[in-house]
Short mmCIF file of N, CA and C in Angstrom, two decimals:
data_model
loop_
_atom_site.label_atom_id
_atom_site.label_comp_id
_atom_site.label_asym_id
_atom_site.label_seq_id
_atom_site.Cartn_x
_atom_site.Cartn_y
_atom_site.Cartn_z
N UNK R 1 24.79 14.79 -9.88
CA UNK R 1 24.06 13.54 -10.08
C UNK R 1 22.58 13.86 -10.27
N UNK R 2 22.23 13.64 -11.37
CA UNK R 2 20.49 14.58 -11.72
C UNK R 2 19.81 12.79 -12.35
N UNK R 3 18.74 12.56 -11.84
CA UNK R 3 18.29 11.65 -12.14
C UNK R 3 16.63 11.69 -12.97
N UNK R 4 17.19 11.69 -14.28
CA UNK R 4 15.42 11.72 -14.67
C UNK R 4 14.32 10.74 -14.28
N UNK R 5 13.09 10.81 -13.91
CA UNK R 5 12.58 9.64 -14.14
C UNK R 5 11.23 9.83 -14.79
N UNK R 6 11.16 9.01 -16.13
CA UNK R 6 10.31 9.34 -17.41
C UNK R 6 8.65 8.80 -16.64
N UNK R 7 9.10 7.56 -16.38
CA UNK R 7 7.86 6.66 -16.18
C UNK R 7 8.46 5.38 -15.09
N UNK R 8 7.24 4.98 -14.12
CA UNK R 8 7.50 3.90 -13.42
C UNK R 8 6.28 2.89 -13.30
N UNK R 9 7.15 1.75 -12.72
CA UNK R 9 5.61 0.69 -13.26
C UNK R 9 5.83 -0.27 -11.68
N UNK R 10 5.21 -0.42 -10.65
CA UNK R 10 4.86 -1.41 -9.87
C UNK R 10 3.99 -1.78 -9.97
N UNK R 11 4.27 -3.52 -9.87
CA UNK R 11 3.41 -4.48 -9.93
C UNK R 11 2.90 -4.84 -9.25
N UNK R 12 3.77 -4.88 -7.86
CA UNK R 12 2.56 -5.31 -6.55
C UNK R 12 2.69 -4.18 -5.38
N UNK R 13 2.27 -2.95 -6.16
CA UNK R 13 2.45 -1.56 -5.36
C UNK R 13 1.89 -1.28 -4.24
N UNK R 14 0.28 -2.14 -4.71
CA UNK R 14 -0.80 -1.87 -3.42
C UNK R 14 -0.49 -3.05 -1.76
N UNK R 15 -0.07 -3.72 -2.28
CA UNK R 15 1.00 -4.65 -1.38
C UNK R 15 2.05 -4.51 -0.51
N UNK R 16 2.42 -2.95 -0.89
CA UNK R 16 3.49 -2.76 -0.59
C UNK R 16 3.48 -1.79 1.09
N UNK R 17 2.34 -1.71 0.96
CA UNK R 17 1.54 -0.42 1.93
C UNK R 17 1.21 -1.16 3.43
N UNK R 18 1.80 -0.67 4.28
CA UNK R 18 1.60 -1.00 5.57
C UNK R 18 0.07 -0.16 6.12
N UNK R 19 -0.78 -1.75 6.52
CA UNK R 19 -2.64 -0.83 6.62
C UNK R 19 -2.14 0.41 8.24
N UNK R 20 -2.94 1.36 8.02
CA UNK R 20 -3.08 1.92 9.79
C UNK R 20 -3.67 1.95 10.74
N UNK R 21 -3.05 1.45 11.85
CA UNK R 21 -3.55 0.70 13.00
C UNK R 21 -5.00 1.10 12.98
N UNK R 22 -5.48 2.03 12.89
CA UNK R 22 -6.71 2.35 12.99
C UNK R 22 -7.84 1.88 11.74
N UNK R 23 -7.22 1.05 10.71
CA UNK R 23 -8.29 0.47 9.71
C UNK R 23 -7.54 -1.29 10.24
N UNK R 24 -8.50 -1.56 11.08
CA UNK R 24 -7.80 -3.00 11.11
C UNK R 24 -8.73 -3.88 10.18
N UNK R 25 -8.33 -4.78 8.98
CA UNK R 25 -9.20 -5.32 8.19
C UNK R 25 -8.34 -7.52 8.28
N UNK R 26 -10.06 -7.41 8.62
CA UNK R 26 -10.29 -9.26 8.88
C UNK R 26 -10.50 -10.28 7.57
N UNK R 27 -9.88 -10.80 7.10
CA UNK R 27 -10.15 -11.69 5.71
C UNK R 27 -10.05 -13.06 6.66
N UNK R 28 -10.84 -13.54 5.48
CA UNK R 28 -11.39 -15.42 5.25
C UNK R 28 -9.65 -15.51 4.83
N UNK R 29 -9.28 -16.92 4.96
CA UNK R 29 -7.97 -17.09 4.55
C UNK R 29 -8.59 -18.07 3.02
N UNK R 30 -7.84 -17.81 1.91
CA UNK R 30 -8.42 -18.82 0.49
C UNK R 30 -8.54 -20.17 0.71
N UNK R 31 -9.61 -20.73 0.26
CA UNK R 31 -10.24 -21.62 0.50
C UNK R 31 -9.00 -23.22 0.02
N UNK R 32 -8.71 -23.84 0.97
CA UNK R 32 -8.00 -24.99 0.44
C UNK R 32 -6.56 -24.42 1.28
N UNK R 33 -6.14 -23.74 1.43
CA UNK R 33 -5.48 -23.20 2.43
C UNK R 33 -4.71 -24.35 3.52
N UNK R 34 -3.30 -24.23 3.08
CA UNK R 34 -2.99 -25.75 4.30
C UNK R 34 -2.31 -25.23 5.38
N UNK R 35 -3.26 -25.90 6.83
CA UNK R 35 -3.32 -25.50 8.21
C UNK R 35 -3.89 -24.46 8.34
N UNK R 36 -4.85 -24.97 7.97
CA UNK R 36 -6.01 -23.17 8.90
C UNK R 36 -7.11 -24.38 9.04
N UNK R 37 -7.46 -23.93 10.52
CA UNK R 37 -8.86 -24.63 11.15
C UNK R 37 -10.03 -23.65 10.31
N UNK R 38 -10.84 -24.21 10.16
CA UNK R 38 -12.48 -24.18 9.42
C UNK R 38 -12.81 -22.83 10.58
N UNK R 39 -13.06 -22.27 10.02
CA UNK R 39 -13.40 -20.94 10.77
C UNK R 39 -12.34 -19.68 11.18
N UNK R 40 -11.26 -20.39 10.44
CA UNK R 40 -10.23 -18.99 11.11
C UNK R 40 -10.52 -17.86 9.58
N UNK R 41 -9.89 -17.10 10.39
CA UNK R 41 -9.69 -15.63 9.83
C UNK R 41 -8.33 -14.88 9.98
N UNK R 42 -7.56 -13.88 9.16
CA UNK R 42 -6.35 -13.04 9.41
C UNK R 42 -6.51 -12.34 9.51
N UNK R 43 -5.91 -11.32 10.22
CA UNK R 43 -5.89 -9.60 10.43
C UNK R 43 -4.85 -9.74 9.65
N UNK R 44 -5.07 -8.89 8.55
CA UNK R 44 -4.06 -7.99 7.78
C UNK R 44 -3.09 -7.00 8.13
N UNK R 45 -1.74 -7.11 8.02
CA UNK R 45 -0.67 -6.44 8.54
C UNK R 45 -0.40 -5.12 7.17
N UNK R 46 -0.50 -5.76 5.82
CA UNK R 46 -0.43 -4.96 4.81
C UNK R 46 -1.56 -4.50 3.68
N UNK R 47 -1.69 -3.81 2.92
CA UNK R 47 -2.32 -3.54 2.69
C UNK R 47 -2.76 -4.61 1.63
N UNK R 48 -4.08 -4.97 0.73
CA UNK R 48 -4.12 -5.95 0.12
C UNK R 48 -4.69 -5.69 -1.70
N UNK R 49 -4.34 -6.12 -2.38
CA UNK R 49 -5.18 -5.10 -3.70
C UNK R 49 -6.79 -5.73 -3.57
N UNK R 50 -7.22 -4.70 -4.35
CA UNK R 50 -9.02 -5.08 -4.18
C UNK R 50 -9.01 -4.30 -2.72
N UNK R 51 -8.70 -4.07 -2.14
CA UNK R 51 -9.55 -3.42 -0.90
C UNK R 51 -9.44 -1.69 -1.32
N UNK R 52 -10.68 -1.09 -0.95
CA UNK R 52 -10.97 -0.26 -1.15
C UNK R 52 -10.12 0.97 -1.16
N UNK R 53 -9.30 0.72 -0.32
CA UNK R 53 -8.46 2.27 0.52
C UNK R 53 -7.00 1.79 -0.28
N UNK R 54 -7.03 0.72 -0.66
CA UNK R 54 -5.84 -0.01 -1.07
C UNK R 54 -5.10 0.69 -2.18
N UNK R 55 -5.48 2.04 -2.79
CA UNK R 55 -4.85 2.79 -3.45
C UNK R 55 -4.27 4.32 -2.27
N UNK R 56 -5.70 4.79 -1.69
CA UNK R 56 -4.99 5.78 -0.69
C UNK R 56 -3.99 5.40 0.30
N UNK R 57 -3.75 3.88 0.62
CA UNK R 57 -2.72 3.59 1.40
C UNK R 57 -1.11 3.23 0.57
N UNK R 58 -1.00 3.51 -0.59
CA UNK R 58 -0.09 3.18 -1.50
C UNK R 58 0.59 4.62 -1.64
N UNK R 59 -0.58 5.86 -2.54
CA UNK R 59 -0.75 6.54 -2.24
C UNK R 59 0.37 7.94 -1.23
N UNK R 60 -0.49 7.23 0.33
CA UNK R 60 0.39 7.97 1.76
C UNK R 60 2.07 7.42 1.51
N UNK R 61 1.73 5.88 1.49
CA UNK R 61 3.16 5.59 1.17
C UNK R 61 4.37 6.06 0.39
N UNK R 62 3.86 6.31 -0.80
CA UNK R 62 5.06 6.76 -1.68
C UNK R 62 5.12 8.28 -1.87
N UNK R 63 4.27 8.94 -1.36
CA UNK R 63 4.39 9.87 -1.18
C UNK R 63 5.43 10.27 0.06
N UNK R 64 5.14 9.50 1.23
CA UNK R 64 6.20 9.45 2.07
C UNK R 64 7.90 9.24 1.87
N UNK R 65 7.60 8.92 1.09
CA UNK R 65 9.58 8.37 0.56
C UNK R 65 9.43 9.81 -0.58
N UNK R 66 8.72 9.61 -1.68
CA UNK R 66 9.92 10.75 -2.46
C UNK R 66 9.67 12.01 -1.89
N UNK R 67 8.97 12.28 -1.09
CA UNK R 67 9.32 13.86 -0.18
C UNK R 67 10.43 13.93 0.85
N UNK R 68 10.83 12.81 1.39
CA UNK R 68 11.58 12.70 2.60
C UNK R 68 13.52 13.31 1.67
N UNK R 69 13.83 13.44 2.83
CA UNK R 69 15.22 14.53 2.77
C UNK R 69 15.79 13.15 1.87
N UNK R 70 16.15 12.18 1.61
CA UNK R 70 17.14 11.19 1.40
C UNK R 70 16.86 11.99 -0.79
N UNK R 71 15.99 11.92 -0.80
CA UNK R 71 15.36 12.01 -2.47
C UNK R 71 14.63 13.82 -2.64
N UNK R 72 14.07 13.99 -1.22
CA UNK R 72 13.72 15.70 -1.49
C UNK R 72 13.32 15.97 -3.03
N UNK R 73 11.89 15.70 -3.45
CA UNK R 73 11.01 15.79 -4.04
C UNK R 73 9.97 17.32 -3.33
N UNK R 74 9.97 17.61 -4.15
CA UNK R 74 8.49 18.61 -3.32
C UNK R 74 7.39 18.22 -3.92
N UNK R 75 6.20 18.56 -3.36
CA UNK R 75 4.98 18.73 -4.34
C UNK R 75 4.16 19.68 -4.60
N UNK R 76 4.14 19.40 -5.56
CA UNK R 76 3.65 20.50 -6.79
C UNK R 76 2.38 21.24 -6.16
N UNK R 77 2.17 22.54 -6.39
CA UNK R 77 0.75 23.11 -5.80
C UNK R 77 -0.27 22.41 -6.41
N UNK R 78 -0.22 22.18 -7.47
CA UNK R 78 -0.96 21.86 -8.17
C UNK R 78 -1.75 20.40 -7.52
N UNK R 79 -1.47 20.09 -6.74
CA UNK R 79 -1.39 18.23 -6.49
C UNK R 79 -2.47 18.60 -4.99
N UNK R 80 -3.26 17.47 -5.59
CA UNK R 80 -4.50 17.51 -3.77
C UNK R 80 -3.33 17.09 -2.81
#
């Protein structure tokens, strides 16, 4: 069972990324928002696009799955 894969495309990739406990990030909730009191705020559980790290946390992620034994990928020397 040999599986090529040419090219891949996610759409909401950076979304997909669980943040780490140690970057805890606070957002305004969007304005018009129904049931949020005037002054609240969310701690973010995932990662969000537009935030800065929001590619290195995508990034750790998928790097984590296609190395793991289930898919056993290596990476290339070549690769930071």
């Amino acid at each position: 069972n040999h599986t090529t894969l040419k090219q891949g495309d996610c759409k909401n990739a950076f979304v997909q990324a669980d943040l780490p406990p140690e970057e805890e990030t606070i957002v305004r909730p969007p304005i018009g928002f129904p049931f949020t009191p005037k002054g609240a705020f969310w701690l973010l559980k995932k990662s969000l696009y537009g935030l800065r790290r929001a590619p290195r946390h995508w990034y750790q992620l998928i790097s984590t799955i296609l190395e793991s034994p289930e898919i056993g990928l290596k990476r290339c020397h070549h690769d930071p």
